[in-house]
Structures are given as C-alpha cells and as structure tokens.
PDB file of C-alpha atoms in Angstrom:
ATOM      1  CA  MET A  12       0.012   0.078  -0.062  1.00 95.00           C
ATOM      2  CA  LYS A  13       1.281   3.462  -0.930  1.00 96.00           C
ATOM      3  CA  PHE A  14       0.758   6.422   1.334  1.00 97.00           C
ATOM      4  CA  GLY A  15       0.839  10.122   0.284  1.00 98.00           C
ATOM      5  CA  ILE A  16       1.546  12.428   3.223  1.00 98.00           C
ATOM      6  CA  TRP A  17       0.419  15.978   3.361  1.00 98.00           C
ATOM      7  CA  THR A  18       1.928  18.321   6.044  1.00 97.00           C
ATOM      8  CA  THR A  19       2.578  21.914   6.736  1.00 97.00           C
ATOM      9  CA  GLY A  20       5.787  21.031   8.711  1.00 95.00           C
ATOM     10  CA  ARG A  21       4.923  23.413  11.496  1.00 93.00           C
ATOM     11  CA  ASP A  22       6.872  21.832  14.377  1.00 93.00           C
ATOM     12  CA  GLU A  23       9.289  19.027  15.391  1.00 94.00           C
ATOM     13  CA  ALA A  24       6.305  16.644  15.966  1.00 93.00           C
ATOM     14  CA  ALA A  25       5.467  16.504  12.324  1.00 95.00           C
ATOM     15  CA  LEU A  26       9.099  15.480  11.344  1.00 96.00           C
ATOM     16  CA  GLU A  27       9.127  12.907  14.218  1.00 96.00           C
ATOM     17  CA  LEU A  28       5.863  11.344  12.895  1.00 95.00           C
ATOM     18  CA  LEU A  29       7.121  11.249   9.411  1.00 97.00           C
ATOM     19  CA  LYS A  30      10.285   9.382  10.627  1.00 97.00           C
ATOM     20  CA  ALA A  31       8.034   7.104  12.609  1.00 95.00           C
ATOM     21  CA  ILE A  32       5.944   6.226   9.657  1.00 97.00           C
ATOM     22  CA  TYR A  33       9.065   5.782   7.473  1.00 97.00           C
ATOM     23  CA  SER A  34      10.675   3.413  10.053  1.00 96.00           C
ATOM     24  CA  ALA A  35       7.456   1.385  10.309  1.00 96.00           C
ATOM     25  CA  THR A  36       7.175   0.869   6.511  1.00 96.00           C
ATOM     26  CA  LYS A  37      11.110   0.042   6.190  1.00 95.00           C
ATOM     27  CA  GLY A  38      10.828  -2.266   9.320  1.00 95.00           C
ATOM     28  CA  GLY A  39       7.868  -4.169   8.003  1.00 93.00           C
ATOM     29  CA  THR A  40       5.234  -3.178  10.697  1.00 94.00           C
ATOM     30  CA  VAL A  41       3.393  -1.438   7.906  1.00 96.00           C
ATOM     31  CA  LYS A  42       3.289  -3.285   4.569  1.00 95.00           C
ATOM     32  CA  GLY A  43       3.645  -0.311   2.261  1.00 94.00           C
ATOM     33  CA  GLY A  44       5.749   2.754   1.754  1.00 96.00           C
ATOM     34  CA  ILE A  45       5.593   6.569   1.488  1.00 97.00           C
ATOM     35  CA  SER A  46       5.102   7.520  -2.096  1.00 97.00           C
ATOM     36  CA  TYR A  47       5.572  11.240  -1.620  1.00 97.00           C
ATOM     37  CA  ILE A  48       5.381  14.112   0.903  1.00 98.00           C
ATOM     38  CA  PHE A  49       3.601  17.222   0.029  1.00 98.00           C
ATOM     39  CA  CYS A  50       4.107  20.363   2.078  1.00 98.00           C
ATOM     40  CA  ASN A  51       2.353  23.649   1.667  1.00 98.00           C
ATOM     41  CA  ARG A  52       5.585  25.410   2.567  1.00 97.00           C
ATOM     42  CA  GLU A  53       8.665  25.949   0.409  1.00 97.00           C
ATOM     43  CA  ARG A  54      12.306  26.117   1.542  1.00 96.00           C
ATOM     44  CA  GLY A  55      12.884  29.164   3.594  1.00 96.00           C
ATOM     45  CA  GLU A  56       9.488  29.490   5.227  1.00 97.00           C
ATOM     46  CA  GLY A  57      10.047  27.464   8.394  1.00 96.00           C
ATOM     47  CA  VAL A  58      12.705  25.776  10.393  1.00 97.00           C
ATOM     48  CA  TRP A  59      10.791  22.494  10.673  1.00 97.00           C
ATOM     49  CA  SER A  60       9.451  22.446   7.112  1.00 97.00           C
ATOM     50  CA  ASP A  61      13.051  23.035   5.872  1.00 97.00           C
ATOM     51  CA  ALA A  62      14.214  20.076   8.287  1.00 97.00           C
ATOM     52  CA  ILE A  63      11.421  17.999   6.555  1.00 97.00           C
ATOM     53  CA  ILE A  64      12.741  18.939   3.129  1.00 97.00           C
ATOM     54  CA  ASN A  65      16.359  17.919   4.040  1.00 97.00           C
ATOM     55  CA  TRP A  66      15.226  14.624   5.556  1.00 97.00           C
ATOM     56  CA  CYS A  67      13.345  13.784   2.294  1.00 97.00           C
ATOM     57  CA  LYS A  68      16.599  14.545   0.387  1.00 96.00           C
ATOM     58  CA  GLU A  69      18.423  12.102   2.657  1.00 96.00           C
ATOM     59  CA  THR A  70      15.833   9.324   2.470  1.00 96.00           C
ATOM     60  CA  SER A  71      15.087   9.865  -1.281  1.00 96.00           C
ATOM     61  CA  ILE A  72      11.367  10.407  -0.445  1.00 97.00           C
ATOM     62  CA  PRO A  73       9.891  12.595  -3.296  1.00 97.00           C
ATOM     63  CA  ILE A  74       8.808  16.032  -1.848  1.00 97.00           C
ATOM     64  CA  VAL A  75       6.706  18.535  -3.405  1.00 97.00           C
ATOM     65  CA  GLY A  76       6.535  21.897  -1.859  1.00 97.00           C
ATOM     66  CA  PHE A  77       3.786  24.396  -2.878  1.00 98.00           C
ATOM     67  CA  SER A  78       3.743  27.556  -0.643  1.00 98.00           C
ATOM     68  CA  SER A  79       0.016  28.391   0.340  1.00 97.00           C
ATOM     69  CA  SER A  80       1.352  31.656   1.892  1.00 97.00           C
ATOM     70  CA  LYS A  81       2.621  32.891  -1.518  1.00 97.00           C
ATOM     71  CA  TYR A  82      -0.429  31.576  -3.443  1.00 97.00           C
ATOM     72  CA  LYS A  83      -2.797  34.259  -4.912  1.00 97.00           C
ATOM     73  CA  PRO A  84      -2.854  36.460  -1.742  1.00 96.00           C
ATOM     74  CA  ASP A  85      -5.313  38.876  -3.253  1.00 97.00           C
ATOM     75  CA  LEU A  86      -7.878  36.170  -3.883  1.00 97.00           C
ATOM     76  CA  LYS A  87      -7.299  34.749  -0.345  1.00 96.00           C
ATOM     77  CA  LYS A  88      -8.438  38.249   0.972  1.00 96.00           C
ATOM     78  CA  ILE A  89     -11.668  38.421  -1.099  1.00 97.00           C
ATOM     79  CA  ASP A  90     -12.772  34.885  -1.473  1.00 97.00           C
ATOM     80  CA  TYR A  91     -11.084  32.505   0.836  1.00 96.00           C
ATOM     81  CA  GLU A  92     -13.368  29.445  -0.190  1.00 95.00           C
ATOM     82  CA  GLU A  93     -12.434  29.897  -3.823  1.00 97.00           C
ATOM     83  CA  TRP A  94      -8.724  30.493  -2.953  1.00 97.00           C
ATOM     84  CA  ARG A  95      -8.861  27.179  -0.923  1.00 96.00           C
ATOM     85  CA  ARG A  96     -10.406  25.379  -3.829  1.00 96.00           C
ATOM     86  CA  ARG A  97      -7.906  26.588  -6.478  1.00 97.00           C
ATOM     87  CA  PHE A  98      -4.907  26.055  -4.168  1.00 98.00           C
ATOM     88  CA  HIS A  99      -5.732  22.349  -3.736  1.00 98.00           C
ATOM     89  CA  GLU A 100      -6.713  21.923  -7.262  1.00 97.00           C
ATOM     90  CA  GLU A 101      -3.267  23.045  -8.389  1.00 97.00           C
ATOM     91  CA  ALA A 102      -1.630  20.936  -5.639  1.00 97.00           C
ATOM     92  CA  ARG A 103      -3.410  17.818  -6.881  1.00 97.00           C
ATOM     93  CA  GLU A 104      -2.278  18.652 -10.424  1.00 97.00           C
ATOM     94  CA  LEU A 105       1.380  19.002  -9.071  1.00 96.00           C
ATOM     95  CA  LEU A 106       0.863  15.428  -7.541  1.00 96.00           C
ATOM     96  CA  SER A 107      -0.802  13.827 -10.383  1.00 93.00           C
ATOM     97  CA  GLY A 108       2.127  11.735 -11.302  1.00 91.00           C
ATOM     98  CA  LEU A 109       2.669  10.242  -7.891  1.00 95.00           C
ATOM     99  CA  TYR A 110       0.489   7.254  -6.893  1.00 92.00           C
ATOM    100  CA  GLU A 111      -1.145   6.866  -3.518  1.00 95.00           C
ATOM    101  CA  ASP A 112      -3.643   4.441  -2.165  1.00 95.00           C
ATOM    102  CA  VAL A 113      -4.259   6.501   0.995  1.00 96.00           C
ATOM    103  CA  ARG A 114      -3.577  10.186   1.729  1.00 97.00           C
ATOM    104  CA  VAL A 115      -2.486  10.782   5.330  1.00 97.00           C
ATOM    105  CA  LEU A 116      -2.610  14.318   6.899  1.00 97.00           C
ATOM    106  CA  VAL A 117       0.256  14.877   9.336  1.00 96.00           C
ATOM    107  CA  GLY A 118      -0.069  18.338  10.885  1.00 93.00           C
ATOM    108  CA  TYR A 119      -1.578  19.731   7.649  1.00 96.00           C
ATOM    109  CA  MET A 120      -2.965  23.140   8.816  1.00 94.00           C
ATOM    110  CA  LEU A 121      -5.267  23.924   5.881  1.00 95.00           C
ATOM    111  CA  ILE A 122      -8.783  22.573   5.527  1.00 94.00           C
ATOM    112  CA  LEU A 123      -8.979  20.432   2.395  1.00 95.00           C
ATOM    113  CA  ASP A 124     -11.382  21.426  -0.376  1.00 95.00           C
ATOM    114  CA  ALA A 125     -14.296  18.933  -1.243  1.00 93.00           C
ATOM    115  CA  ASP A 126     -12.554  17.476  -4.374  1.00 94.00           C
ATOM    116  CA  SER A 127      -9.412  16.623  -2.317  1.00 94.00           C
ATOM    117  CA  CYS A 128     -11.617  14.820   0.252  1.00 92.00           C
ATOM    118  CA  ARG A 129     -13.295  12.723  -2.439  1.00 90.00           C
ATOM    119  CA  ASP A 130     -10.546  11.798  -5.023  1.00 90.00           C
ATOM    120  CA  LYS A 131      -8.612   9.745  -2.588  1.00 92.00           C
ATOM    121  CA  PRO A 132      -9.245   8.162   0.898  1.00 94.00           C
ATOM    122  CA  THR A 133      -7.820  10.791   3.195  1.00 96.00           C
ATOM    123  CA  ILE A 134      -7.220  10.108   6.774  1.00 96.00           C
ATOM    124  CA  ASN A 135      -6.520  12.466   9.835  1.00 96.00           C
ATOM    125  CA  LEU A 136      -6.164  12.224  13.567  1.00 95.00           C
ATOM    126  CA  HIS A 137      -8.623  13.675  16.021  1.00 94.00           C
ATOM    127  CA  PRO A 138      -7.736  13.729  19.781  1.00 94.00           C
ATOM    128  CA  ALA A 139     -11.027  12.194  20.898  1.00 95.00           C
ATOM    129  CA  ARG A 140     -12.802   8.851  20.993  1.00 95.00           C
ATOM    130  CA  PRO A 141     -15.630   8.316  18.344  1.00 94.00           C
ATOM    131  CA  GLY A 142     -18.585  10.254  19.472  1.00 92.00           C
ATOM    132  CA  GLY A 143     -16.439  12.476  21.785  1.00 94.00           C
ATOM    133  CA  PRO A 144     -15.915  16.208  21.596  1.00 94.00           C
ATOM    134  CA  LYS A 145     -15.152  18.106  18.389  1.00 91.00           C
ATOM    135  CA  GLY A 146     -12.830  20.908  17.877  1.00 90.00           C
ATOM    136  CA  THR A 147      -9.087  21.484  18.495  1.00 90.00           C
ATOM    137  CA  TRP A 148      -7.299  19.375  21.044  1.00 92.00           C
ATOM    138  CA  GLN A 149      -7.489  22.228  23.496  1.00 95.00           C
ATOM    139  CA  GLU A 150     -11.268  22.412  23.095  1.00 96.00           C
ATOM    140  CA  VAL A 151     -11.498  18.635  23.484  1.00 96.00           C
ATOM    141  CA  ILE A 152      -9.685  18.674  26.772  1.00 97.00           C
ATOM    142  CA  TRP A 153     -11.565  21.695  28.258  1.00 97.00           C
ATOM    143  CA  ASN A 154     -14.829  20.059  27.317  1.00 97.00           C
ATOM    144  CA  LEU A 155     -13.803  16.749  28.919  1.00 98.00           C
ATOM    145  CA  ILE A 156     -12.999  18.609  32.130  1.00 97.00           C
ATOM    146  CA  GLU A 157     -16.118  20.607  32.023  1.00 97.00           C
ATOM    147  CA  LYS A 158     -18.151  17.396  31.694  1.00 97.00           C
ATOM    148  CA  ASN A 159     -16.213  15.500  34.368  1.00 96.00           C
ATOM    149  CA  ALA A 160     -15.650  12.848  31.831  1.00 97.00           C
ATOM    150  CA  GLU A 161     -14.452   9.475  32.806  1.00 96.00           C
ATOM    151  CA  GLU A 162     -12.556   8.521  29.649  1.00 97.00           C
ATOM    152  CA  SER A 163     -11.266   9.975  26.452  1.00 97.00           C
ATOM    153  CA  GLY A 164      -9.427   8.558  23.354  1.00 97.00           C
ATOM    154  CA  VAL A 165      -7.936   9.206  20.103  1.00 97.00           C
ATOM    155  CA  MET A 166      -9.159   8.277  16.621  1.00 96.00           C
ATOM    156  CA  ILE A 167      -8.200   8.387  13.036  1.00 97.00           C
ATOM    157  CA  HIS A 168     -11.046   9.418  10.863  1.00 96.00           C
ATOM    158  CA  LEU A 169     -11.777   9.706   7.170  1.00 95.00           C
ATOM    159  CA  VAL A 170     -11.635  13.319   6.004  1.00 95.00           C
ATOM    160  CA  THR A 171     -14.877  14.585   4.411  1.00 92.00           C
ATOM    161  CA  PRO A 172     -16.029  18.094   3.163  1.00 88.00           C
ATOM    162  CA  GLN A 173     -17.981  18.358   6.519  1.00 83.00           C
ATOM    163  CA  LEU A 174     -15.168  19.146   8.924  1.00 76.00           C
ATOM    164  CA  ASP A 175     -14.619  16.534  11.685  1.00 74.00           C
ATOM    165  CA  GLU A 176     -17.635  14.497  10.691  1.00 81.00           C
ATOM    166  CA  GLY A 177     -15.989  11.673   8.710  1.00 90.00           C
ATOM    167  CA  PRO A 178     -16.431   8.137   9.882  1.00 94.00           C
ATOM    168  CA  SER A 179     -13.977   6.752  12.262  1.00 95.00           C
ATOM    169  CA  ILE A 180     -11.339   4.276  10.907  1.00 96.00           C
ATOM    170  CA  SER A 181      -9.670   3.341  14.036  1.00 97.00           C
ATOM    171  CA  TYR A 182      -9.566   4.545  17.660  1.00 97.00           C
ATOM    172  CA  CYS A 183      -8.220   3.717  21.153  1.00 97.00           C
ATOM    173  CA  THR A 184      -9.592   4.903  24.567  1.00 97.00           C
ATOM    174  CA  TYR A 185      -8.192   5.457  27.923  1.00 97.00           C
ATOM    175  CA  THR A 186      -9.373   6.387  31.464  1.00 97.00           C
ATOM    176  CA  ILE A 187      -8.961   9.994  32.786  1.00 97.00           C
ATOM    177  CA  LYS A 188      -9.879   9.029  36.271  1.00 96.00           C
ATOM    178  CA  GLY A 189      -7.931   6.988  38.857  1.00 93.00           C
ATOM    179  CA  GLY A 190      -4.481   7.015  40.240  1.00 90.00           C
ATOM    180  CA  SER A 191      -2.849  10.411  40.594  1.00 90.00           C
ATOM    181  CA  LEU A 192      -5.516  11.883  38.454  1.00 96.00           C
ATOM    182  CA  ASP A 193      -7.990  11.537  41.233  1.00 96.00           C
ATOM    183  CA  ASN A 194      -6.230  14.124  43.328  1.00 96.00           C
ATOM    184  CA  LEU A 195      -6.146  16.612  40.458  1.00 97.00           C
ATOM    185  CA  TRP A 196      -9.928  16.157  39.837  1.00 97.00           C
ATOM    186  CA  LYS A 197     -10.464  16.869  43.584  1.00 97.00           C
ATOM    187  CA  GLU A 198      -8.150  20.042  43.373  1.00 96.00           C
ATOM    188  CA  HIS A 199     -10.194  20.962  40.349  1.00 97.00           C
ATOM    189  CA  LYS A 200     -13.556  20.758  42.134  1.00 97.00           C
ATOM    190  CA  LEU A 201     -12.191  22.892  44.898  1.00 97.00           C
ATOM    191  CA  ARG A 202     -11.017  25.543  42.458  1.00 95.00           C
ATOM    192  CA  LEU A 203     -14.491  25.598  40.835  1.00 96.00           C
ATOM    193  CA  ARG A 204     -15.921  26.762  44.224  1.00 96.00           C
ATOM    194  CA  VAL A 205     -14.112  30.108  43.776  1.00 95.00           C
ATOM    195  CA  LEU A 206     -13.539  30.399  40.124  1.00 96.00           C
ATOM    196  CA  GLN A 207     -15.580  29.718  36.880  1.00 96.00           C
ATOM    197  CA  LEU A 208     -13.947  27.311  34.334  1.00 97.00           C
ATOM    198  CA  SER A 209     -13.638  30.202  31.873  1.00 96.00           C
ATOM    199  CA  GLU A 210     -11.456  32.072  34.516  1.00 96.00           C
ATOM    200  CA  ILE A 211      -9.286  29.099  35.021  1.00 96.00           C
ATOM    201  CA  ILE A 212      -8.794  28.811  31.214  1.00 97.00           C
ATOM    202  CA  ARG A 213      -7.894  32.509  31.110  1.00 95.00           C
ATOM    203  CA  LEU A 214      -5.591  32.494  34.058  1.00 95.00           C
ATOM    204  CA  GLU A 215      -3.801  29.201  33.582  1.00 95.00           C
ATOM    205  CA  GLY A 216      -4.601  27.808  30.139  1.00 95.00           C
ATOM    206  CA  GLU A 217      -2.504  24.914  29.128  1.00 95.00           C
ATOM    207  CA  ASP A 218      -0.356  25.060  32.202  1.00 96.00           C
ATOM    208  CA  TYR A 219      -3.409  23.957  34.312  1.00 97.00           C
ATOM    209  CA  GLN A 220      -2.184  20.661  35.749  1.00 97.00           C
ATOM    210  CA  LEU A 221      -5.291  18.509  35.092  1.00 97.00           C
ATOM    211  CA  PHE A 222      -5.384  19.965  31.565  1.00 97.00           C
ATOM    212  CA  SER A 223      -1.705  18.951  30.937  1.00 97.00           C
ATOM    213  CA  GLU A 224      -1.988  15.516  32.455  1.00 97.00           C
ATOM    214  CA  ILE A 225      -4.980  14.579  30.163  1.00 97.00           C
ATOM    215  CA  ARG A 226      -3.164  16.067  27.178  1.00 96.00           C
ATOM    216  CA  GLU A 227      -0.043  13.782  28.003  1.00 96.00           C
ATOM    217  CA  LEU A 228      -2.237  10.702  28.131  1.00 96.00           C
ATOM    218  CA  GLY A 229      -3.578  11.459  24.639  1.00 96.00           C
ATOM    219  CA  LEU A 230      -0.262  12.573  23.188  1.00 95.00           C
ATOM    220  CA  LYS A 231       1.580   9.351  24.004  1.00 96.00           C
ATOM    221  CA  ARG A 232      -1.042   7.402  22.034  1.00 97.00           C
ATOM    222  CA  GLU A 233      -1.160   9.579  18.807  1.00 96.00           C
ATOM    223  CA  PHE A 234       1.909   8.284  17.162  1.00 95.00           C
ATOM    224  CA  PRO A 235       1.265   4.479  17.901  1.00 96.00           C
ATOM    225  CA  LEU A 236      -2.447   4.946  16.889  1.00 97.00           C
ATOM    226  CA  LEU A 237      -1.361   6.246  13.382  1.00 97.00           C
ATOM    227  CA  ILE A 238       1.193   3.661  12.813  1.00 97.00           C
ATOM    228  CA  TYR A 239      -1.031   0.801  13.852  1.00 97.00           C
ATOM    229  CA  THR A 240      -3.913   2.221  11.717  1.00 97.00           C
ATOM    230  CA  LEU A 241      -1.621   2.321   8.646  1.00 97.00           C
ATOM    231  CA  LYS A 242      -0.649  -1.307   9.563  1.00 96.00           C
ATOM    232  CA  THR A 243      -4.303  -2.327   9.785  1.00 96.00           C
ATOM    233  CA  LEU A 244      -5.109  -0.661   6.502  1.00 96.00           C
ATOM    234  CA  SER A 245      -2.155  -2.233   4.804  1.00 96.00           C
ATOM    235  CA  GLU A 246      -3.025  -5.661   5.877  1.00 95.00           C
ATOM    236  CA  GLY A 247      -6.719  -5.242   4.821  1.00 93.00           C
ATOM    237  CA  ASN A 248      -8.224  -5.641   8.136  1.00 94.00           C
ATOM    238  CA  VAL A 249      -9.965  -2.328   7.584  1.00 95.00           C
ATOM    239  CA  ARG A 250     -10.967  -1.011   4.167  1.00 93.00           C
ATOM    240  CA  VAL A 251     -12.120   2.393   2.887  1.00 92.00           C
ATOM    241  CA  ASP A 252     -14.333   2.345  -0.064  1.00 84.00           C
ATOM    242  CA  LYS A 253     -16.673   5.157  -1.359  1.00 82.00           C
ATOM    243  CA  GLY A 254     -16.663   6.894   1.979  1.00 86.00           C
ATOM    244  CA  LYS A 255     -17.522   3.792   4.012  1.00 89.00           C
ATOM    245  CA  VAL A 256     -15.293   1.974   6.573  1.00 94.00           C
ATOM    246  CA  THR A 257     -15.584  -1.944   6.548  1.00 94.00           C
ATOM    247  CA  ASP A 258     -13.625  -4.792   7.991  1.00 92.00           C
ATOM    248  CA  ARG A 259     -12.113  -7.554   5.927  1.00 91.00           C
ATOM    249  CA  GLU A 260     -15.397  -9.174   5.263  1.00 92.00           C
ATOM    250  CA  GLY A 261     -17.131  -5.954   4.148  1.00 90.00           C
ATOM    251  CA  GLN A 262     -19.193  -5.314   7.388  1.00 92.00           C
ATOM    252  CA  ILE A 263     -19.436  -1.732   8.193  1.00 93.00           C
ATOM    253  CA  LEU A 264     -17.552  -0.573  11.216  1.00 93.00           C
ATOM    254  CA  LYS A 265     -19.724   1.885  12.983  1.00 90.00           C
ATOM    255  CA  GLN A 266     -16.984   3.145  15.239  1.00 91.00           C
ATOM    256  CA  GLY A 267     -14.013   2.101  13.532  1.00 94.00           C
ATOM    257  CA  TYR A 268     -11.407  -0.578  14.451  1.00 95.00           C
ATOM    258  CA  ASP A 269     -10.694  -0.724  18.166  1.00 96.00           C
ATOM    259  CA  LEU A 270      -6.923  -0.740  18.718  1.00 97.00           C
ATOM    260  CA  THR A 271      -7.032  -0.035  22.451  1.00 97.00           C
ATOM    261  CA  GLU A 272      -5.511  -3.255  23.498  1.00 96.00           C
ATOM    262  CA  GLU A 273      -2.620  -2.962  20.806  1.00 95.00           C
ATOM    263  CA  ILE A 274      -1.868   0.689  21.786  1.00 97.00           C
ATOM    264  CA  GLY A 275      -1.902  -0.234  25.501  1.00 95.00           C
ATOM    265  CA  LYS A 276       0.714  -2.794  24.814  1.00 94.00           C
ATOM    266  CA  VAL A 277       3.011  -0.400  22.849  1.00 92.00           C
ATOM    267  CA  ILE A 278       2.983   2.332  25.429  1.00 93.00           C
ATOM    268  CA  SER A 279       3.164   0.074  28.628  1.00 84.00           C
TER     269      SER A 279
END
C-alpha cells in the first residue's frame, strides 16, 4: 500500500511522526511505503518544514513544496473558499504523477477542499474517541474537564467535506480518572468553588495541571495509533471504499477498528 503524506511542517512533532511512519514501513510493521510528501511550505518558510525537506532528500522520498502563503494572496483576501479550492486543485495537479492508495494528513494546517476529500481516501487524527468532543485538542480537553468525563481517546477518521464529521477508521480509549488523576480532579472541584472554568482557562490555560496530564495521556497514544492504523489498512483488516469503513469481510465498522489493546501494549 502506498501512502501520500500532506504536512505543513509546522513543528518538530510533524518531522518525528514522518520518521516514525518511514521506520514502520522500512521495518515491515506497515506493509507499504511513503510514495511522496506534500508540504504547503517551500524552503525558507519555516525551520521544521526545511528540516522535513532536508530529511526527504536524505531518504530519497519525493517531496513537493507548494507555498500556500505565496499563492494568490489577493484572492485569499476577497474569497477564501475559492482560494482554498484553487490552491488544492493546483496541488493535486502537481501530484498527479505520484501514486497513492491513501492520503495521510500529518499536521496539515489547511482545511481540504471537497474535491481533495473525495478523490482519494484521506485520513487524519482527532484527539477524542468516536462520538467524543469536536474541535481543537485544547477544546476537546476543556470539554472533558467541564463534563467531568470518565474517559477519552484518540481516533483516526476519514476526512470529508464536513469538518470533523468523517467516519472513524480506528480508535483507542483510555481512562482519565484514577491514580494520581483523582487528586487533580479533587483540586479542580475545589477551584470551581471560587472560580468559573472560563476564569481557570484564562488564568492558567494549558499550564493547568489537570489539563496537561490529560493532554499527555492522549499525546503518547497519537503516534502509535496512526502507525497501527496504517498497519491495519495495509493488511486489509480495515478497508475504505466510497466513504465507508468496513472490516475484511465488508461489514461496516460503525465506530472504526478498536486498537485500544494494541496501543496499550505499545505504550506500557
């Protein structure tokens, strides 16, 4: 199975995840390979995107850079949706000679246009379990805290024109109660006696200890979940066809493929 990867290359995590995918394909964990990397930055636009470009040269992975920040800035100001459509149309044209079975978004910071969602199965990570909170990872965690949630998760979902509405391909779950977390939840309840949650967010933000501990639980599962999802896809245990996610026998997986046990073993 061939994977095309789209990234903005905004931070070190993007490069490390690319390296992890590459190692998994070379080591045989994932039965496939990276056919190309597309970056919506060109050389000189970022430290980490430059590092990705250099790494691709070292590993002989084809990389296509196409700067979204330089692309038709006047159109972007007056009609963002049309700009987004045209940018991705031209991006797909640049990549037309490079084959992929599945497109993987790795820290790609633009929202895909509808045609890019439909032309190839495209997958992305969302830091919540199926049916969990939507939004950014920060919004997800604050939502969990607000609702006094018992568990959270991470999922890989199919990208559709409806943002964060695509079906889940795979997921893992984990508890956010018990152990040392119980003391943080108790402290949080005491804080709520004197402060609204909105005030806690404004005053402490991501430094709030309960927030950061929940974030860490999700973070350490993100890389393994993506790798094992690619493994599962490459082995045919999960299939994506015409917007539907099925198992090997063609049965629809309503919540995706549960990888909780496998991820638990990897991170233990």
